[in-house]
Tab-separated table of C-alpha atoms in Angstrom:
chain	number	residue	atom	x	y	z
A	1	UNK	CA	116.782	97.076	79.125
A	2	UNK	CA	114.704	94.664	77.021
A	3	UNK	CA	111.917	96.940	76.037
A	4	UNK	CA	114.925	99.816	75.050
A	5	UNK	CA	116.846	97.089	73.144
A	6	UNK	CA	113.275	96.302	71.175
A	7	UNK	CA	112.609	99.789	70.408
A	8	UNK	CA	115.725	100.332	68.536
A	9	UNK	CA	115.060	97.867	66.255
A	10	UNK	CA	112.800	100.524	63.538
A	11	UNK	CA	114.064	103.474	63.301
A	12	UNK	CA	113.433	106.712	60.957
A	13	UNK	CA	115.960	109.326	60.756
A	14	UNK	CA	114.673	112.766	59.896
A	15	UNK	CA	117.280	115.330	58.328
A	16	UNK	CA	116.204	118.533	58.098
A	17	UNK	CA	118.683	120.721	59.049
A	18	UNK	CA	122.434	121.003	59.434
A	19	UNK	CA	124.207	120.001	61.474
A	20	UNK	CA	121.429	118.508	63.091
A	21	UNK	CA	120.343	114.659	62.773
A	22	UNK	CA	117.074	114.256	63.629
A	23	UNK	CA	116.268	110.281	64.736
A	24	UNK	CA	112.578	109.702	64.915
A	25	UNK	CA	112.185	106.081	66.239
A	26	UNK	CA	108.975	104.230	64.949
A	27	UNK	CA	108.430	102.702	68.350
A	28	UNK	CA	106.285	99.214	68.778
A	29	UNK	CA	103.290	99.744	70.363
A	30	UNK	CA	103.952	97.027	72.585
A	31	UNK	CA	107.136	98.915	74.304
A	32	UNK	CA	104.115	102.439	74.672
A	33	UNK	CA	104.546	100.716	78.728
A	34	UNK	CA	108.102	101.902	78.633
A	35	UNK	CA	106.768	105.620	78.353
A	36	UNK	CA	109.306	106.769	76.940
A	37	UNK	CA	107.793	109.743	74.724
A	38	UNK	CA	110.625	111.608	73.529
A	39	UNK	CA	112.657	110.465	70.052
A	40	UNK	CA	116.489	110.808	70.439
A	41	UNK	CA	118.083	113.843	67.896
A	42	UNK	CA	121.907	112.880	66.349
A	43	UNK	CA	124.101	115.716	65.891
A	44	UNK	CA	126.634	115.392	62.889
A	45	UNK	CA	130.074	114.120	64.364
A	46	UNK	CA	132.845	116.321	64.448
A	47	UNK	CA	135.375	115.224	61.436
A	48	UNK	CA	138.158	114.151	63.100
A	49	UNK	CA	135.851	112.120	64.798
A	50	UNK	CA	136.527	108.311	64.169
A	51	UNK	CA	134.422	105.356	64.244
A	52	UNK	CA	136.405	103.330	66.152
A	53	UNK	CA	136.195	106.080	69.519
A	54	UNK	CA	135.547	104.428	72.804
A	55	UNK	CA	134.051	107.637	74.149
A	56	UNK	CA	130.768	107.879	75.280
A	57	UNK	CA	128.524	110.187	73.770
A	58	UNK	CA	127.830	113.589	74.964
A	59	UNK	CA	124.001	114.137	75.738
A	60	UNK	CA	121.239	116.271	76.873
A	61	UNK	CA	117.703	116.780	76.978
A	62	UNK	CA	115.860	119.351	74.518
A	63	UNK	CA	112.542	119.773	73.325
A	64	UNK	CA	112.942	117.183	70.615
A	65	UNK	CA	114.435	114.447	72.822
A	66	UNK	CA	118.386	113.803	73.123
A	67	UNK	CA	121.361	115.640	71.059
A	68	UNK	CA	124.051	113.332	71.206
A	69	UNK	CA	127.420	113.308	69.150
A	70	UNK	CA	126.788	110.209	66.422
A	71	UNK	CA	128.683	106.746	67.164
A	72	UNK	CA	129.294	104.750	64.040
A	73	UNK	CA	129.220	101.558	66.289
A	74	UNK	CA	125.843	102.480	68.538
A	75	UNK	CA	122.579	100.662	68.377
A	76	UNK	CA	121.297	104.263	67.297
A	77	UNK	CA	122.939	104.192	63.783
A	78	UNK	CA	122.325	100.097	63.484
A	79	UNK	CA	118.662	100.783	63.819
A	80	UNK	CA	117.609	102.999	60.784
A	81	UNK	CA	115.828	102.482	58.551
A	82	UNK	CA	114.380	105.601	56.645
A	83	UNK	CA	116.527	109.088	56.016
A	84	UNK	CA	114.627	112.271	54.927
A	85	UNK	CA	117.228	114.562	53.899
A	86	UNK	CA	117.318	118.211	52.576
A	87	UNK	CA	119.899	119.850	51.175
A	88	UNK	CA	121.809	121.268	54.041
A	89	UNK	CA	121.963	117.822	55.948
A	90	UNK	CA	122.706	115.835	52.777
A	91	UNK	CA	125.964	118.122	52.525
A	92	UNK	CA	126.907	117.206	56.140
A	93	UNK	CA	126.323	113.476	55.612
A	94	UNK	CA	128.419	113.361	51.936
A	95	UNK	CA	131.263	115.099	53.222
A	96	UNK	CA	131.608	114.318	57.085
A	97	UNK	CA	129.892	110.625	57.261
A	98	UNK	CA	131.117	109.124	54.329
A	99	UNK	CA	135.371	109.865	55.313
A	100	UNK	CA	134.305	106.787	57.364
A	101	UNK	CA	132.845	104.473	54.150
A	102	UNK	CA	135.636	102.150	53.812
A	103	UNK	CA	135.150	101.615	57.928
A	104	UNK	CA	133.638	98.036	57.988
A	105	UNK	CA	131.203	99.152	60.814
A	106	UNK	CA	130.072	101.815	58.486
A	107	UNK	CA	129.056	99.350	55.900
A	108	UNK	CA	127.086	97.415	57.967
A	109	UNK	CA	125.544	99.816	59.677
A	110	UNK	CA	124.001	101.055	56.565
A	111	UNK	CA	122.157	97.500	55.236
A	112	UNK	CA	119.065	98.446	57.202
A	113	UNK	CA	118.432	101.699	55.075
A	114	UNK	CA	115.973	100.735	52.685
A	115	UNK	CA	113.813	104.213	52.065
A	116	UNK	CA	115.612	107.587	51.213
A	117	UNK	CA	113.643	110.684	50.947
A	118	UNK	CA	115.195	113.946	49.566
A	119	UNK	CA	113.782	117.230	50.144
A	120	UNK	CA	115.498	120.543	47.892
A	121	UNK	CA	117.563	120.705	45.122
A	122	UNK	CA	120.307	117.691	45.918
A	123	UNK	CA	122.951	119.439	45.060
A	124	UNK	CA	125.107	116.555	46.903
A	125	UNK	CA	123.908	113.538	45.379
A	126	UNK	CA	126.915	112.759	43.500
A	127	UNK	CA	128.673	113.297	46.453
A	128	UNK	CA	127.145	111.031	48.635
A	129	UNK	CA	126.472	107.981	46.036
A	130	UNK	CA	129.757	108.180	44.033
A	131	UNK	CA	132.391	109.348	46.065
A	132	UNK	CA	136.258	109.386	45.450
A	133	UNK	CA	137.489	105.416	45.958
A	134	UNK	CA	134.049	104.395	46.539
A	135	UNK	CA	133.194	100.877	45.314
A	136	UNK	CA	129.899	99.496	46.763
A	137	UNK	CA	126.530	101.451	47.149
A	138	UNK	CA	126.416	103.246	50.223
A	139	UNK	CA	122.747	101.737	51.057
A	140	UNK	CA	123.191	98.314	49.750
A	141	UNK	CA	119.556	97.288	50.455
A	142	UNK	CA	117.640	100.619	49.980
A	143	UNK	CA	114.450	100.228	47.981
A	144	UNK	CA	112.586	103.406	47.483
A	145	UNK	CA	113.699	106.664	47.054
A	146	UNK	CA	111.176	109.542	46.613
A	147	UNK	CA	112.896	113.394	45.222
A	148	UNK	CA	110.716	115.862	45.942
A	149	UNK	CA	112.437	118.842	44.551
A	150	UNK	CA	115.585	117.954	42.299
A	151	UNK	CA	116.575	119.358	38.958
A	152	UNK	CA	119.582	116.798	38.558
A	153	UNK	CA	120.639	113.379	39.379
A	154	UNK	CA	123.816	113.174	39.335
A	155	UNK	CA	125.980	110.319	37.044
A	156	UNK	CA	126.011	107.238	39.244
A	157	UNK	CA	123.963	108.290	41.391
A	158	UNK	CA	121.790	104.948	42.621
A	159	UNK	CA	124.048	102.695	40.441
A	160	UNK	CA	124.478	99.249	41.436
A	161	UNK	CA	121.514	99.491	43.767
A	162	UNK	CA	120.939	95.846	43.693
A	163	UNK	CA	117.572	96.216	46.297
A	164	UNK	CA	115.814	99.445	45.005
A	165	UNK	CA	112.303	98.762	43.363
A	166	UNK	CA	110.753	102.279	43.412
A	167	UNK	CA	111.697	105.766	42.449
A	168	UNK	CA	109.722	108.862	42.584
A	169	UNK	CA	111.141	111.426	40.328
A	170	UNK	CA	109.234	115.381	40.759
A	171	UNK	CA	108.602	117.463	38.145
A	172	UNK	CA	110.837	119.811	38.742
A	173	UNK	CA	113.661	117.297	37.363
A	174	UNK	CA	115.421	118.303	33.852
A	175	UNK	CA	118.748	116.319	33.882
A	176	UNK	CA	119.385	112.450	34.288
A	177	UNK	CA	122.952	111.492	34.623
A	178	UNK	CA	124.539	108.490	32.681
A	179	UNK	CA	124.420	105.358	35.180
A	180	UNK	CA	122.109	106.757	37.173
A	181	UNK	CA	120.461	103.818	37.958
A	182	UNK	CA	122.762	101.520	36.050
A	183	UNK	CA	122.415	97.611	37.604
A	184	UNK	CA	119.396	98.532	39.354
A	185	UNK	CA	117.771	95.066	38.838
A	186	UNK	CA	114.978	94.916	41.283
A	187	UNK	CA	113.459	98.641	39.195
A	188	UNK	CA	110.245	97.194	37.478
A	189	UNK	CA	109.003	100.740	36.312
A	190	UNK	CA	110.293	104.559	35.974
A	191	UNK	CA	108.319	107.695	34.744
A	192	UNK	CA	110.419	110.320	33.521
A	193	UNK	CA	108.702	113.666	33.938
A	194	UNK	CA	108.459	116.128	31.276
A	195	UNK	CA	111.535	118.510	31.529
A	196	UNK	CA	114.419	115.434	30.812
A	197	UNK	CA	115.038	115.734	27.120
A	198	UNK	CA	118.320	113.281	27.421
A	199	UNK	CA	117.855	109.502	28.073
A	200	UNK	CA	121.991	109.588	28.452
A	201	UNK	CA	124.677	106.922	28.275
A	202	UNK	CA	123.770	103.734	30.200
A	203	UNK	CA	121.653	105.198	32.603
A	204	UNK	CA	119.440	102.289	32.606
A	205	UNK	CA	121.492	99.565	31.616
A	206	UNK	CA	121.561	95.831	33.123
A	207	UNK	CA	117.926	97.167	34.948
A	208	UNK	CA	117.143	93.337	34.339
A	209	UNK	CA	114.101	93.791	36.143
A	210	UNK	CA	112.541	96.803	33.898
A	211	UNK	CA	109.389	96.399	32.311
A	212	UNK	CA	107.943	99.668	31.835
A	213	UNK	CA	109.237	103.052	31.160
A	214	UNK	CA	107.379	106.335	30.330
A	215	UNK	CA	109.329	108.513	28.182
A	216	UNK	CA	107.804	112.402	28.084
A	217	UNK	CA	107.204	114.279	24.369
A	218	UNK	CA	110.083	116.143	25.398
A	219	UNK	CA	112.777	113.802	25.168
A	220	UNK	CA	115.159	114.255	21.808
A	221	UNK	CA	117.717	111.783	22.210
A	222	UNK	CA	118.605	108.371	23.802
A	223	UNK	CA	122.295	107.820	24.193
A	224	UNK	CA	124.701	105.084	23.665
A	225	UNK	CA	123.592	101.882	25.917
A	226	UNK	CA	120.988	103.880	28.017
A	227	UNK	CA	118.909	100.210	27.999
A	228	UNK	CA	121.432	97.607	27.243
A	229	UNK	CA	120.569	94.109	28.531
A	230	UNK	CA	117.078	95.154	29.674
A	231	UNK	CA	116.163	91.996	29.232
A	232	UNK	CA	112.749	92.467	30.939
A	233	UNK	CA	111.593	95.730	28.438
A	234	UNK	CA	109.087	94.128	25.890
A	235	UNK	CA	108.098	97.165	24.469
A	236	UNK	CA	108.525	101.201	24.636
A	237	UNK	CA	106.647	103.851	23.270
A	238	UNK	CA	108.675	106.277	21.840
A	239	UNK	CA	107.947	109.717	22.057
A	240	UNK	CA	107.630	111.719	18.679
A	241	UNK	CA	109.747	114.101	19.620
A	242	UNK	CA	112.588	111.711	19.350
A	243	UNK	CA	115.478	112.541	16.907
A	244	UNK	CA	118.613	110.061	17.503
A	245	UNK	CA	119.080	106.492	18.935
A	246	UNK	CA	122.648	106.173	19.924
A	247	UNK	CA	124.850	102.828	19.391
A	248	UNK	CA	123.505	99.982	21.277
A	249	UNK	CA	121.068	101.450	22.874
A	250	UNK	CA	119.235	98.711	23.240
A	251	UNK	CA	121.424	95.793	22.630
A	252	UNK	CA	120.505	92.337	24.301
A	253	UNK	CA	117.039	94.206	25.598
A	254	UNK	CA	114.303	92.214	25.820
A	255	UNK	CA	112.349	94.145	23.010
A	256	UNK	CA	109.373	92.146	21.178
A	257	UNK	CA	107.728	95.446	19.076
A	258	UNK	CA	109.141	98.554	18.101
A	259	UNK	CA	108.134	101.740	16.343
A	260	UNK	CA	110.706	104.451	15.545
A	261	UNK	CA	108.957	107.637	15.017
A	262	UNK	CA	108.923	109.757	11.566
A	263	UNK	CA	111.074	112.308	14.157
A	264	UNK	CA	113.894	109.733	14.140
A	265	UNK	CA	116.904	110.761	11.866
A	266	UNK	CA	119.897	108.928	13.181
A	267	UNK	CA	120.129	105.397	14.344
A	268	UNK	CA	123.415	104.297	16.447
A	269	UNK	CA	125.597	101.349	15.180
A	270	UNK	CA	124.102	97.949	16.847
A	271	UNK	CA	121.105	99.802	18.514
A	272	UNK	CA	119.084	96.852	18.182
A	273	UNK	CA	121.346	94.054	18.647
A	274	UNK	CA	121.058	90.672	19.743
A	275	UNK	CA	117.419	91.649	20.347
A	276	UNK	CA	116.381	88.015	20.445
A	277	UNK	CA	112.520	88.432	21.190
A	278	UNK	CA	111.933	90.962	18.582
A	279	UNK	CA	109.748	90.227	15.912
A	280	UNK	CA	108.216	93.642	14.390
A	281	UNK	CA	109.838	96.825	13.915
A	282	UNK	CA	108.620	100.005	12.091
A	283	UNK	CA	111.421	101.920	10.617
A	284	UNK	CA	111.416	106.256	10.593
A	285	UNK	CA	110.823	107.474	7.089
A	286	UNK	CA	113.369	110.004	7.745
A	287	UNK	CA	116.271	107.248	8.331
A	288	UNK	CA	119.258	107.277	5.170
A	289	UNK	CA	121.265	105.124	6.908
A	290	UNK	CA	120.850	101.921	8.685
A	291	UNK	CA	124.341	101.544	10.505
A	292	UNK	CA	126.627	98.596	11.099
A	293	UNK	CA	124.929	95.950	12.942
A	294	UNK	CA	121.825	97.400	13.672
A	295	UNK	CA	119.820	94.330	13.596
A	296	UNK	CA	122.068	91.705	13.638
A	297	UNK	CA	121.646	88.758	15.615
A	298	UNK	CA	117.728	89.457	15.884
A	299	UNK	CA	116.896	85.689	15.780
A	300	UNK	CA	113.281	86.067	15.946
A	301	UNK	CA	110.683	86.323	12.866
A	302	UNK	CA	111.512	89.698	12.602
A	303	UNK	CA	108.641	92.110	10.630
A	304	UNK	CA	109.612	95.018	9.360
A	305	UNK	CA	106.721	97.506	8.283
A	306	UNK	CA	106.427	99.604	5.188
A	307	UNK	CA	106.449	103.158	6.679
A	308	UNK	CA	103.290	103.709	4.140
A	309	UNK	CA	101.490	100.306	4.229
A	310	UNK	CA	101.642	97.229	5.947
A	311	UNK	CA	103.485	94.651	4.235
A	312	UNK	CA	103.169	90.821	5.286
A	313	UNK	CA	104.726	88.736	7.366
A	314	UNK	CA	108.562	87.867	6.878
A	315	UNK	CA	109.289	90.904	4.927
A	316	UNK	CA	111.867	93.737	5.440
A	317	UNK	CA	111.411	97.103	3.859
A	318	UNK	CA	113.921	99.712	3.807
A	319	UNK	CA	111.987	103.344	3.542
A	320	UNK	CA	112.860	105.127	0.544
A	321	UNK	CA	115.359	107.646	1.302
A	322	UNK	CA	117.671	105.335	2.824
A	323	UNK	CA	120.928	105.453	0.993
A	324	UNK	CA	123.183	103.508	3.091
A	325	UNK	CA	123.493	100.034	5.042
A	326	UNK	CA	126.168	99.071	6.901
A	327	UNK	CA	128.243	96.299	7.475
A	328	UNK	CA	126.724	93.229	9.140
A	329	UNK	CA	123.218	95.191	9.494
A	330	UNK	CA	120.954	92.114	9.407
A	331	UNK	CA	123.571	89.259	9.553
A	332	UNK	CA	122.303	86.128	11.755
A	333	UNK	CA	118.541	86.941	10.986
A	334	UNK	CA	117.357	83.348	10.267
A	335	UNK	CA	113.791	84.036	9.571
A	336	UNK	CA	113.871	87.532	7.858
A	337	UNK	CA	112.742	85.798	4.233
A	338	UNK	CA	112.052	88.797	2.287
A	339	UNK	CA	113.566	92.644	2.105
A	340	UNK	CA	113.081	95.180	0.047
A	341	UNK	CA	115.708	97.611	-0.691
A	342	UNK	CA	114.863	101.542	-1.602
A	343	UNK	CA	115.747	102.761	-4.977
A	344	UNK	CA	118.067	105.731	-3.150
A	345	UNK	CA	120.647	102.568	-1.758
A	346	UNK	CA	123.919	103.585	-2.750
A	347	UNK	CA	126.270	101.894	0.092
A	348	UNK	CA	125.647	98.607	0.883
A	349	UNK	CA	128.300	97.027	3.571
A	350	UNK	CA	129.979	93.704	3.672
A	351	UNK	CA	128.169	90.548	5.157
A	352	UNK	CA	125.104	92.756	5.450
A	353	UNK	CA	123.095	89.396	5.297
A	354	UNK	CA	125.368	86.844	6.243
A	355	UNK	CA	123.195	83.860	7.714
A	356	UNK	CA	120.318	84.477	5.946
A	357	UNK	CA	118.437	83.313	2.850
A	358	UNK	CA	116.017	85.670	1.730
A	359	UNK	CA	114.827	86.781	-1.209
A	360	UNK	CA	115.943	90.459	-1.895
A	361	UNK	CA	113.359	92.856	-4.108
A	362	UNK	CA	114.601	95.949	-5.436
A	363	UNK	CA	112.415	99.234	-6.358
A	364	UNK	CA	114.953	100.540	-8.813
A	365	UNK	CA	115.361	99.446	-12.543
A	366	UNK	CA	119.370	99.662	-12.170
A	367	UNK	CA	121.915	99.559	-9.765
A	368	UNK	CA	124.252	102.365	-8.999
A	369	UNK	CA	127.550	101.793	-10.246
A	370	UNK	CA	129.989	99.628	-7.679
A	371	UNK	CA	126.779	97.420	-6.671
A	372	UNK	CA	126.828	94.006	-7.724
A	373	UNK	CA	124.098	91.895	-6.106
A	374	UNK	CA	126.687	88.911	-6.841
A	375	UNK	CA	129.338	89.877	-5.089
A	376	UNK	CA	126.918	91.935	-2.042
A	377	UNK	CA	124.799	88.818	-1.121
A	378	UNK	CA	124.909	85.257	-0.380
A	379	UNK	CA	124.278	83.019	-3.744
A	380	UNK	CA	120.804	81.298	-1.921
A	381	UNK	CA	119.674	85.328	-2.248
A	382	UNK	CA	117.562	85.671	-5.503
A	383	UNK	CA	117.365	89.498	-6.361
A	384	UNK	CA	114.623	91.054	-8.240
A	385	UNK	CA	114.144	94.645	-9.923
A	386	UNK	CA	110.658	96.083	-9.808
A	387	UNK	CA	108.906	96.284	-13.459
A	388	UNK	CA	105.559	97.335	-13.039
A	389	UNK	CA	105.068	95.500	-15.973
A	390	UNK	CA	105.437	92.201	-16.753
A	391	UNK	CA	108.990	91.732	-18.349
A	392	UNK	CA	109.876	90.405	-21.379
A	393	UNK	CA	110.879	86.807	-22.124
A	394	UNK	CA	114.286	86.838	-23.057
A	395	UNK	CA	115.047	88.962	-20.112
A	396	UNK	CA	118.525	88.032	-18.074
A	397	UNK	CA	117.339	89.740	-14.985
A	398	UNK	CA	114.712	88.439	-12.437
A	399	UNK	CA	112.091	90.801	-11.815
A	400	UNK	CA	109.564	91.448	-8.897
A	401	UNK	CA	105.908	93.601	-8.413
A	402	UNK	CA	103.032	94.421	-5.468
A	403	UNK	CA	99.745	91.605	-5.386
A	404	UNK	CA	98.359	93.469	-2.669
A	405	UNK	CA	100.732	94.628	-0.955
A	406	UNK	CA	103.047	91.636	-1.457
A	407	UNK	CA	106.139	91.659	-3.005
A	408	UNK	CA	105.774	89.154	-6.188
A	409	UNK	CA	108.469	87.801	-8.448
A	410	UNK	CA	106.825	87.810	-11.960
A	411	UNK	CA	107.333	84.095	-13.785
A	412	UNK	CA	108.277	83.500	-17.066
């Protein structure tokens, strides 16, 4: 009774085909004396079935060891540890298996699942990981999970999934929902394969533990909060392919270096928010906006890099073609000392550098009308026009040029 009780305690289950539950145990070789040689097979439970039932389990012998009616309560269950699943079974165990979820004998008969592999399409994942009334993850300690043939995950799918360190996406994937893998934060790295074009809303958010991501040339857009509070993410390559950065994307994330791409048009309100480690960004040349809050509360020495040139540190350029900046963009950036507004501004929002006192250098001669750099900026702001030439004398206005690459303020 010993040596059974042992050999329980590791347990794989192998899904492969409906109804069918195939239970390979991974037996210790010091119960191979018991010679027992035969792995037990679980057939799905009827579902009326209930997990409370005091009947004994129906058996008998096959070829692939014993077919026995699945008790939520037996040793069998308690024991696993792995699940390969295809499509078929994964259907049985969303619909039939998890009617018992809320069952408290359920949930603890699930904390020793820690690998999941899928085989097919998944149609069911949603199913199974975010079903009607369901609350906590279904595996609560699961840590890898390998998909061998899916085209979608669905939204939700692995959220919350505390435990999980690896995932193993195929190639064959195209579609990522939002909160996928939302609060995942024991995931240290992801590679997103080629056909995902959508990085969508929050699917890697609080993923405290993310340090590296691989995004494909294929991917277009990153949605609203897809890597908020990623406090672990120092830096991300973005692919060139990229188009739009949705609002917050990136908020609280643990960013220290970023380059948007030339592809880049649109930039979300707050993307880069409360980055607090970041300290050199290149801006798209194809950007005419930068959007409320985009940098605010970036505390670091933030760098911002002429899209042409590199301009020392402490300096912020605008690209040329931006024509619009909006409310509180860099407000709370302490150490940004210089920036350098395009000639195409037109809009500039309220407080946009609240907090800060740096000097502000202007490529244009004039202002459009309705901009008063009075009225726009804090009064410890200086703010220079560019003459390429040195001014005259009696000049009222301040006025600023390039020594190599620096912005200058000529003296009078």
């Amino acid at each position: 009774m010993h040596k059974k009780e042992k050999s329980m305690k590791s347990r794989k289950l192998l899904i492969l085909v409906a109804p069918l539950l195939i239970l390979s145990a991974c037996q210790n070789p010091s119960d191979s004396s018991s010679g027992t040689t035969s792995s037990p097979a679980l057939s799905s439970p009827d579902s009326s079935s209930s997990p409370d039932s005091s009947s004994t389990p129906e058996s008998s012998s096959t070829s692939t060891g014993i077919t026995q009616n699945l008790d939520w309560t037996s040793s069998d269950f308690q024991a696993l540890t792995e699940l390969t699943l295809d499509d078929a079974a994964l259907k049985t165990l969303s619909e039939s298996y998890l009617a018992h979820f809320n069952d408290a004998d359920f949930k603890k008969d699930n904390t020793n699942v820690k690998k999941l592999t899928f085989l097919g399409e998944n149609y069911n994942l949603e199913t199974l990981f975010s079903s009607k009334g369901q609350t906590d993850p279904v595996f609560p300690n699961l840590e890898t999970v390998i998909l061998t043939e899916a085209k979608t995950i669905d939204d939700s799918s692995f959220k919350d999934h505390t435990q999980l360190k690896q995932i193993e996406l195929p190639d064959s994937l195209t579609n990522i929902g939002s909160q996928a893998f939302s609060g995942c934060t024991s995931l240290t790295d992801i590679a997103i394969p080629a056909g995902v074009t959508t990085i969508q809303y929050s699917t890697f958010e609080f993923c405290t533990a993310l340090k590296s991501i691989t995004l494909p040339e294929t991917v277009t857009t990153i949605e609203n909060s897809a890597f908020t509070n990623d406090t672990s993410l120092a830096e991300i390559t973005l692919p060139s392919s990229l188009t739009t950065i949705g609002s917050e994307a990136f908020l609280g994330s643990g960013l220290e270096s970023i380059v948007l791409p030339d592809s880049v048009t649109e930039l979300g309100e707050g993307a880069f928010r409360e980055c607090h480690k970041l300290w050199n960004i290149k801006l798209s040349s194809k950007l005419t906006e930068i959007p409320y809050a985009a940098f605010k509360d970036c505390t670091n020495d933030l760098t911002f890099l002429n899209t042409i040139s590199n301009i020392t540190d402490f300096v912020l350029e605008i690209p040329e073609g931006v024509t619009e900046i909006g409310d509180y963009a860099f407000k709370g950036n302490t150490y940004l000392f210089n920036l350098i507004l395009p000639s195409t501004i037109a809009s500039i929002g309220s407080e946009t550098l609240e907090g800060t006192a740096c000097a502000i250098f202007y490529r244009g001669t004039k202002l459009p009308d309705g901009l008063d750099p009075t009225t726009l900026f804090p009064a410890r702001c200086p703010f220079y026009f560019y003459s390429e030439t040195e001014p005259a004398q009696d000049s009222t206005e301040k006025y600023w040029h390039f020594v190599d690459n620096v912005p200058t303020p000529w003296t009078k």
